[in-house]
Coordinates of C-alpha atoms and ligand atoms in Angstrom, one line a residue:
X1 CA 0.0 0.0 0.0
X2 CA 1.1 3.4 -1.0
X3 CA -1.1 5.4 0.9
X4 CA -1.0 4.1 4.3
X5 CA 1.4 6.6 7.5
X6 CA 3.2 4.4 9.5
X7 CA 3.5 6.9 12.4
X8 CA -0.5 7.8 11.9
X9 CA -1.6 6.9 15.5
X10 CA -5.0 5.6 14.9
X11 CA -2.7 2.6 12.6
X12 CA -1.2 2.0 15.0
X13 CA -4.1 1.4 16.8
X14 CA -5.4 -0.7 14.9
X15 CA -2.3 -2.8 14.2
X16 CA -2.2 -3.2 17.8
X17 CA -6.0 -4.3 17.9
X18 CA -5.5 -6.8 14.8
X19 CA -2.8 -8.3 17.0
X20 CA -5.2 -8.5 20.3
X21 CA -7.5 -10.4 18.2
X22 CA -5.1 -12.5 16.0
X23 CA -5.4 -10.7 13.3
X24 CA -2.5 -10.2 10.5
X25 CA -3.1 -7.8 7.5
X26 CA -1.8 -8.7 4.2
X27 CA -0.5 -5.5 3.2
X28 CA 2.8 -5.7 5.7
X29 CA 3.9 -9.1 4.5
X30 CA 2.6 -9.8 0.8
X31 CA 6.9 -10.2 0.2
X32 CA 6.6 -13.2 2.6
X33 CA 3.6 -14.9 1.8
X34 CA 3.8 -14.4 -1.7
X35 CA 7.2 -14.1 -3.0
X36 CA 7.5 -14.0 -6.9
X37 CA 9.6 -16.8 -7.0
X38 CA 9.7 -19.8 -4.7
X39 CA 12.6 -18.8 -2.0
X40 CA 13.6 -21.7 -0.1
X41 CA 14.8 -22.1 3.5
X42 CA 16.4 -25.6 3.0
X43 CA 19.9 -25.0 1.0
X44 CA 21.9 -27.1 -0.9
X45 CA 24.1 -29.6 0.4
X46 CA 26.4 -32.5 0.1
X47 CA 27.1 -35.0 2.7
X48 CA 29.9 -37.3 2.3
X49 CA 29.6 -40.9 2.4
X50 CA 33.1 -41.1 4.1
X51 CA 31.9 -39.1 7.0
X52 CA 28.3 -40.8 7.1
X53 CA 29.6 -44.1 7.2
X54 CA 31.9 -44.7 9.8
X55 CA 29.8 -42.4 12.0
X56 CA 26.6 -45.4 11.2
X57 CA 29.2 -48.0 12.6
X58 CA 30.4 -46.1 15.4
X59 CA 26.3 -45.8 16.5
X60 CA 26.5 -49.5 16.1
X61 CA 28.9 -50.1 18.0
X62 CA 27.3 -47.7 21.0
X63 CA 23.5 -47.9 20.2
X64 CA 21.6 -50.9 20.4
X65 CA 18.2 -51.0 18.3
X66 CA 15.1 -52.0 19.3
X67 CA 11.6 -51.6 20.7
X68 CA 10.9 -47.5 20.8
X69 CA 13.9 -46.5 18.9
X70 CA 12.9 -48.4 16.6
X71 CA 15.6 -48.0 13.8
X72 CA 19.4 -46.9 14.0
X73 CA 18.6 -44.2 11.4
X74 CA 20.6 -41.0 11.5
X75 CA 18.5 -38.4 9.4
X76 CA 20.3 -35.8 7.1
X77 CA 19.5 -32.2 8.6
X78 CA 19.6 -29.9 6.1
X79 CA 21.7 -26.7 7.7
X80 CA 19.1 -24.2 6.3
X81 CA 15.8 -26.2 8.0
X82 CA 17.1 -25.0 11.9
X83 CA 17.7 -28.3 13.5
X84 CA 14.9 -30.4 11.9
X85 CA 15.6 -33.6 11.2
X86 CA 14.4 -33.0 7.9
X87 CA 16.6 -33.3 4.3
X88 CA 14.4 -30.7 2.5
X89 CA 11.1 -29.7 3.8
X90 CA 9.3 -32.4 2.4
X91 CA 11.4 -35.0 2.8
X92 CA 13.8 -37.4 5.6
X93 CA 16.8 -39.0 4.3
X94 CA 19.1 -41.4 6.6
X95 CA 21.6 -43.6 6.8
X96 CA 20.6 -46.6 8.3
X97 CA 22.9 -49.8 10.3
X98 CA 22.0 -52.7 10.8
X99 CA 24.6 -55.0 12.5
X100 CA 25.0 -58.9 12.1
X101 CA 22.3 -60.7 14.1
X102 CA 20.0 -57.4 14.4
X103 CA 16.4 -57.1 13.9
X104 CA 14.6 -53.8 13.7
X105 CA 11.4 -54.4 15.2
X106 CA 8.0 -54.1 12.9
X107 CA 6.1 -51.3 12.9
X108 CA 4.0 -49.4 10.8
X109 CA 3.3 -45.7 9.9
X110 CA 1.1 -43.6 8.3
X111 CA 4.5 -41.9 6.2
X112 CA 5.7 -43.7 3.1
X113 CA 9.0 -44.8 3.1
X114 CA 12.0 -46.6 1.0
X115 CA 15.1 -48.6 1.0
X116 CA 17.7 -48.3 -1.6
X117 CA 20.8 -50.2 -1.5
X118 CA 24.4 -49.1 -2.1
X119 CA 26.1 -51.5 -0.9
X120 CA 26.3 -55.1 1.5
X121 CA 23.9 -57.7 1.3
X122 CA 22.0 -60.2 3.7
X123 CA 19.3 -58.2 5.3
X124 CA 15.8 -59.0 4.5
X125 CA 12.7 -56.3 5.5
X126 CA 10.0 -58.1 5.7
X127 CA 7.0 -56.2 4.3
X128 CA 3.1 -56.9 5.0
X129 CA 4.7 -60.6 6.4
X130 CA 6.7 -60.8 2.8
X131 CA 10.2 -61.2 3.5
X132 CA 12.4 -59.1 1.0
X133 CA 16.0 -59.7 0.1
X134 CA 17.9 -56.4 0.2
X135 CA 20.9 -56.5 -2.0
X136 CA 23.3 -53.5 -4.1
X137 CA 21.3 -51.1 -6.4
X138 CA 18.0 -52.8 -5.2
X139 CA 14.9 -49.9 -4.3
X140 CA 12.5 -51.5 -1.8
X141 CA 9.4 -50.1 -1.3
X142 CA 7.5 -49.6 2.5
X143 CA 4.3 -47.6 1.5
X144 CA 2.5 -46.1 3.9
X145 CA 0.6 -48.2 7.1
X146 CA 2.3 -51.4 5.7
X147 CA 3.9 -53.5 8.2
X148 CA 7.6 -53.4 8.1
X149 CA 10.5 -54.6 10.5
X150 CA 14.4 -55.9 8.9
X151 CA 16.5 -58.3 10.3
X152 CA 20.2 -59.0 9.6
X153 CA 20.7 -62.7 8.5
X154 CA 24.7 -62.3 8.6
X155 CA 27.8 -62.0 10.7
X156 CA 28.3 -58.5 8.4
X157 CA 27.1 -55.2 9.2
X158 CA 24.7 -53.8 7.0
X159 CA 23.8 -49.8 5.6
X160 CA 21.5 -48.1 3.2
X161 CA 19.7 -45.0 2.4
X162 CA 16.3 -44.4 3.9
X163 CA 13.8 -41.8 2.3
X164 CA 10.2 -41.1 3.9
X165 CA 7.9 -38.3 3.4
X166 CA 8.0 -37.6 7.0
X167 CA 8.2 -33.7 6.2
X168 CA 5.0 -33.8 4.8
X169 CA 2.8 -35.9 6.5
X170 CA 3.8 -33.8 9.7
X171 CA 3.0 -30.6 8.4
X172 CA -0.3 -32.2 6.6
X173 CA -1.1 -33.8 10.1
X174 CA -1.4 -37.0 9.1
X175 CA 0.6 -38.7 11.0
X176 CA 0.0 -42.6 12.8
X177 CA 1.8 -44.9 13.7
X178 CA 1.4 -48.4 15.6
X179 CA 3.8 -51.0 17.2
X180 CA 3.6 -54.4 15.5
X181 CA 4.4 -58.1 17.3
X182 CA 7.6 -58.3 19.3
X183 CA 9.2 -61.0 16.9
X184 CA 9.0 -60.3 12.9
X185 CA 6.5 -62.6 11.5
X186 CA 8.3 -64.4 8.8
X187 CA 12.1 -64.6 9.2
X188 CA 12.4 -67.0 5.7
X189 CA 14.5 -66.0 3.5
X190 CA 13.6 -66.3 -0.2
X191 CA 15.5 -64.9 -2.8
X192 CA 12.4 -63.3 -4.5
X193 CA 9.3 -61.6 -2.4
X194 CA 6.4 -62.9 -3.3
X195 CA 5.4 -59.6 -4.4
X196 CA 7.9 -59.7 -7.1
X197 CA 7.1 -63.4 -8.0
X198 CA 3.4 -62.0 -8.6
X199 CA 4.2 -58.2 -10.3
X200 CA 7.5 -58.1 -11.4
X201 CA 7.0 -59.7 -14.7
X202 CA 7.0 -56.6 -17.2
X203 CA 3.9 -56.0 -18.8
X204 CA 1.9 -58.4 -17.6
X205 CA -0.3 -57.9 -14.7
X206 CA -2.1 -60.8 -12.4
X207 CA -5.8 -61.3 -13.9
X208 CA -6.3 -61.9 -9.9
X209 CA -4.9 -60.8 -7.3
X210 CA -5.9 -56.7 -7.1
X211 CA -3.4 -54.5 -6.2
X212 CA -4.1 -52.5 -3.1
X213 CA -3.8 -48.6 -2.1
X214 CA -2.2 -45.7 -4.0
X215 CA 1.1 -47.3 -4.3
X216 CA 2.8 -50.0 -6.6
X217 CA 2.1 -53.4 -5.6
X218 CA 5.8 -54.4 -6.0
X219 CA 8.0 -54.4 -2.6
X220 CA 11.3 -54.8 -4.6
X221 CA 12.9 -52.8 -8.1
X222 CA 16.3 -55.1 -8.2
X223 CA 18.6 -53.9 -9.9
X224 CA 19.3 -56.1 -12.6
X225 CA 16.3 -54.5 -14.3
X226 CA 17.6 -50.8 -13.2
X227 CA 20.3 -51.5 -15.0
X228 CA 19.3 -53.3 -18.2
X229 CA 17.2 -50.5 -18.7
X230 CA 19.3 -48.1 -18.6
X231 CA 22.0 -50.0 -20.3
X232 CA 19.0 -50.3 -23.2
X233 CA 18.8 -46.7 -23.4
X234 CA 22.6 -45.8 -24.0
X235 CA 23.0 -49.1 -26.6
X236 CA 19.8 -47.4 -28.3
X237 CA 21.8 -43.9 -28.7
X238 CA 25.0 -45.5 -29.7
X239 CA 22.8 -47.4 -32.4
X240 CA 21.7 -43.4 -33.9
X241 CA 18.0 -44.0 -31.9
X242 CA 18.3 -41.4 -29.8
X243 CA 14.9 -40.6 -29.1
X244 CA 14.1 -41.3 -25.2
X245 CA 17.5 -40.5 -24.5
X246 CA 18.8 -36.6 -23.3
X247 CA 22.9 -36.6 -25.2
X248 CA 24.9 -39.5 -23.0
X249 CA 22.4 -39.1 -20.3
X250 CA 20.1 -42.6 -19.4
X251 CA 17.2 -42.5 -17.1
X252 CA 14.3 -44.5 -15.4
X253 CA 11.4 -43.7 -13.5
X254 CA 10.5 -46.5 -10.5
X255 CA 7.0 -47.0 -11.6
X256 CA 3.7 -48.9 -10.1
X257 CA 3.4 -51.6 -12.9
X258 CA -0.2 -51.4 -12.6
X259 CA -1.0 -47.8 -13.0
X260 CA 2.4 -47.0 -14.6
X261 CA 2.7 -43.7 -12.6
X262 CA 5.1 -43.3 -9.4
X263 CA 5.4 -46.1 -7.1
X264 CA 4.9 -44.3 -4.1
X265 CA 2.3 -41.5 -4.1
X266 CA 4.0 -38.6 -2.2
X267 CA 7.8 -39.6 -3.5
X268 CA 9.3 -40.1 -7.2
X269 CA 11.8 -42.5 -7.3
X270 CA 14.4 -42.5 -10.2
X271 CA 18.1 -44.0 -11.6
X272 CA 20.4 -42.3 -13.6
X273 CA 23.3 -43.0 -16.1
X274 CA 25.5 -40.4 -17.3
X275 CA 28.3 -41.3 -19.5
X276 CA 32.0 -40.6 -18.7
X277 CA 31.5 -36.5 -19.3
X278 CA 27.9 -36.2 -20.2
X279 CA 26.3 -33.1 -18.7
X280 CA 22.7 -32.9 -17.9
X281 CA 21.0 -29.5 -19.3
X282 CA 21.0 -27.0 -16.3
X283 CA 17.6 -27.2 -14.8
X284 CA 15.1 -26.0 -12.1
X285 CA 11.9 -27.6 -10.6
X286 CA 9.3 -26.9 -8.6
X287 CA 9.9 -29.2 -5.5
X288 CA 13.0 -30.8 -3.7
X289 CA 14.5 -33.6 -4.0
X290 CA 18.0 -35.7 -2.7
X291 CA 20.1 -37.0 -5.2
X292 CA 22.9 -40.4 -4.3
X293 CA 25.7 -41.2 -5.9
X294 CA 25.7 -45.0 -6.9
X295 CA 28.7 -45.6 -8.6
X296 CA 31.4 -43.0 -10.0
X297 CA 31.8 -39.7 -9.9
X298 CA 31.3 -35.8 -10.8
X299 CA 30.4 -32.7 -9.7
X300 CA 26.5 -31.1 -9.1
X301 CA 26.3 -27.2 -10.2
X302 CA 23.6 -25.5 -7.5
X303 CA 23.4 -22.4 -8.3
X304 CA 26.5 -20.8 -8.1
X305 CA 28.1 -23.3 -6.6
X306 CA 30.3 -26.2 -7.5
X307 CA 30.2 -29.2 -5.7
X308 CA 32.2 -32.5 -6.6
X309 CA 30.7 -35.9 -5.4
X310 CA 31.6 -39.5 -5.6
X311 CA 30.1 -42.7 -4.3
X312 CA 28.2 -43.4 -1.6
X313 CA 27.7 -39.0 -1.4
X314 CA 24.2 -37.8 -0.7
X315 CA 23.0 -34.2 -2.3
X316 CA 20.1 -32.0 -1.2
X317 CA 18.6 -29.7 -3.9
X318 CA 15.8 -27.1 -2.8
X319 CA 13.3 -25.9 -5.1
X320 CA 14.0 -23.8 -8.3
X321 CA 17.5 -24.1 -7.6
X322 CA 19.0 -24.6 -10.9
X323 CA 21.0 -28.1 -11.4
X324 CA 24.0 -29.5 -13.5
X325 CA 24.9 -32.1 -13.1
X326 CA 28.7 -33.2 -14.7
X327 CA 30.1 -37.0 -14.7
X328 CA 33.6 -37.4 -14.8
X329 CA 36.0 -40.2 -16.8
X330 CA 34.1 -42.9 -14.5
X331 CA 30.9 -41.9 -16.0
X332 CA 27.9 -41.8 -12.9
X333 CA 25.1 -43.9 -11.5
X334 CA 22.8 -42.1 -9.5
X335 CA 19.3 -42.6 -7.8
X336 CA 17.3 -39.7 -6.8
X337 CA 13.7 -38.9 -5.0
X338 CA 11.7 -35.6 -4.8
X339 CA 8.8 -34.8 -4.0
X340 CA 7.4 -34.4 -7.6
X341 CA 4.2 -36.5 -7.3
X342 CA 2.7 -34.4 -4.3
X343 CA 3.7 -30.9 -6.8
X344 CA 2.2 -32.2 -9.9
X345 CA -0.9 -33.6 -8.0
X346 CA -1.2 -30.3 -6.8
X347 CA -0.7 -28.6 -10.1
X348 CA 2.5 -26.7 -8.5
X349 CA 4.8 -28.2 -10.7
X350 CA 7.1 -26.1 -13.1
X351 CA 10.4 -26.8 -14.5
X352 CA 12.9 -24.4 -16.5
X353 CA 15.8 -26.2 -18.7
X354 CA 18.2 -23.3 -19.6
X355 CA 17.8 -22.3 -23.1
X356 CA 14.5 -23.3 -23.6
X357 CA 11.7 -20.7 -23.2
X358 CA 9.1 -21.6 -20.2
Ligands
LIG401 C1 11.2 -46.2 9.9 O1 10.2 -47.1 10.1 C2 12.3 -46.7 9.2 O2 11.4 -48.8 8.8 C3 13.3 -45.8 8.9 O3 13.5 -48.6 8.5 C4 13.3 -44.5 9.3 C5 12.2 -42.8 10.5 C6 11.2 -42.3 11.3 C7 10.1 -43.1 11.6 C8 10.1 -44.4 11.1 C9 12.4 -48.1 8.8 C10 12.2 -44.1 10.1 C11 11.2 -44.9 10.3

């Protein structure tokens, strides 16, 4: 407002009455509520896999898990999101431990959550009573209110990357969560869930068996098939079809086989192939979203700012901060999760490649 006198006493009065009767007027904070661009607390950030791992096995070697703990999870606080446990303000990211013998006792929540797997093998989560094999590059899926609990089968330590929409669901107030059975239900061992043996077969869908709730049906995405796929995609671009393919730069979408769109309904799950020197365009989304390095390395452009990452290294991006991302001689395999479903439900998405036109 142009027209208004700050040191006119009878505003002030009023200002002082609005606040008596919590009351805020637009005028003095339009900026704040409605900036012209997003302007995000959260800020980007790299943590290092050679600082979060040894700090997982020293909690292992001083925290025990179990009942009301719950998990030996140690959650990625984002420096700009003042001491929240939070990786962006949508979503947790953690590094998880599990050491040989352990179980993690099951439990359920309203929050969807996910595994994925960069390295070490023998743990099995045990999802809805169907015991899943966790193994190197695999995604497992923990939708929301399904019964979960892992439990280490080996004499080997075991860690991996844990994303839930916790963020969200506390803001939205939708938040539950129940204690499940002392002992995990089924502590067999298969080498396929039998979620997998029923939907994992591409294309072809079960004419029984309905899949349940607004999630895929499928507890594991192994990573043979992550990486055949994107293997497929390069081989396709070498061979001059370079159609679903951005220049030397692979990528998959973890999809609910039955409905084809994301496989949980508040978090996109993707992989990544860049080969040795590819650059992604530089780009900026609506949304957040936490990038990990799988295998090589490179460096992320955020903003202004160069940061170099190699395996194992986990990278925060806020909204509408612009992203490049550079592989180096190794090439890079990276997964990634944002919040993308929940923006374009919402009809909030927007994205800006540089040097295209909105
Ligand atoms: C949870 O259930 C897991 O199941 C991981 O591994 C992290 C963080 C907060 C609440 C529940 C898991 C979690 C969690």
């Amino acid at each position: 407002m142009t027209t208004q006198h700050h040191d006119d006493p009878a505003l002030q009065e009023l200002y002082a009455d609005f606040e008596q009767h919590n009351l805020l007027p637009l005028w003095t904070q339009r900026e704040d509520l409605m900036p012209l661009v997003p302007t995000p607390s959260a800020v980007a950030h790299r943590w290092r896999w050679a600082d979060l791992y040894p700090l997982a096995v020293r909690s292992g070697t001083l925290v025990p898990v179990g009942r009301g703990g719950e998990r030996r999870a140690i959650a990625l606080a984002n420096p700009g999101l003042a001491g929240e446990p939070h990786a962006t303000p949508t979503l947790w990211a953690a590094i998880q431990y599990l050491g040989p013998g352990e179980v993690a006792p099951d439990h359920r929540h309203s929050q969807n959550a996910f595994r994925f797997v960069l390295e070490g093998e023998g743990v099995w989560t045990v999802v809805n009573s169907d015991p899943v094999r966790m193994s190197r590059g695999d995604l497992l899926l923990t939708p929301g209110w399904a019964w979960h609990g892992h439990h280490n089968t080996t004499d080997q330590p075991m860690a991996w990357l844990d994303g839930l929409d916790i963020p969200l669901a506390s803001c939205l107030d939708a938040n539950f969560f129940e204690f499940g059975p002392d002992d995990l239900v089924d502590r067999s061992t298969p080498r396929l869930s039998r979620a997998e043996r029923l939907w994992a077969h591409p294309a072809l869908r079960p004419v029984q068996g309905a899949a349940k709730g607004p999630h895929s049906p499928l507890a594991a995405y192994r990573w043979e098939h992550t990486d055949a796929a994107l293997r497929a995609q390069l081989e396709l671009e070498d061979e001059g079809h370079s159609g679903a393919v951005e220049a030397g730069h692979a990528a998959v979408i973890f999809a609910d086989p039955v409905t084809g769109g994301d496989a949980l309904p508040t978090i996109r799950t993707e992989m990544h192939r860049l080969r040795p020197h590819a650059n992604t365009a530089r780009t900026r989304e609506v949304g957040s979203s936490v990038w990990q390095v799988f295998d090589g390395s490179g460096e992320f452009l955020l903003g202004d700012q160069a940061v170099g990452v190699e395996r194992g290294d986990v990278v925060t991006v806020p909204s509408w901060t612009p992203v490049q991302i550079n592989a180096a001689d190794s090439g890079l395999d990276l997964f990634r999760f944002s919040d993308t479903p929940v923006m374009e439900k919402l009809g909030y998405a927007r994205q800006q490649v540089a040097g295209e036109t909105e």
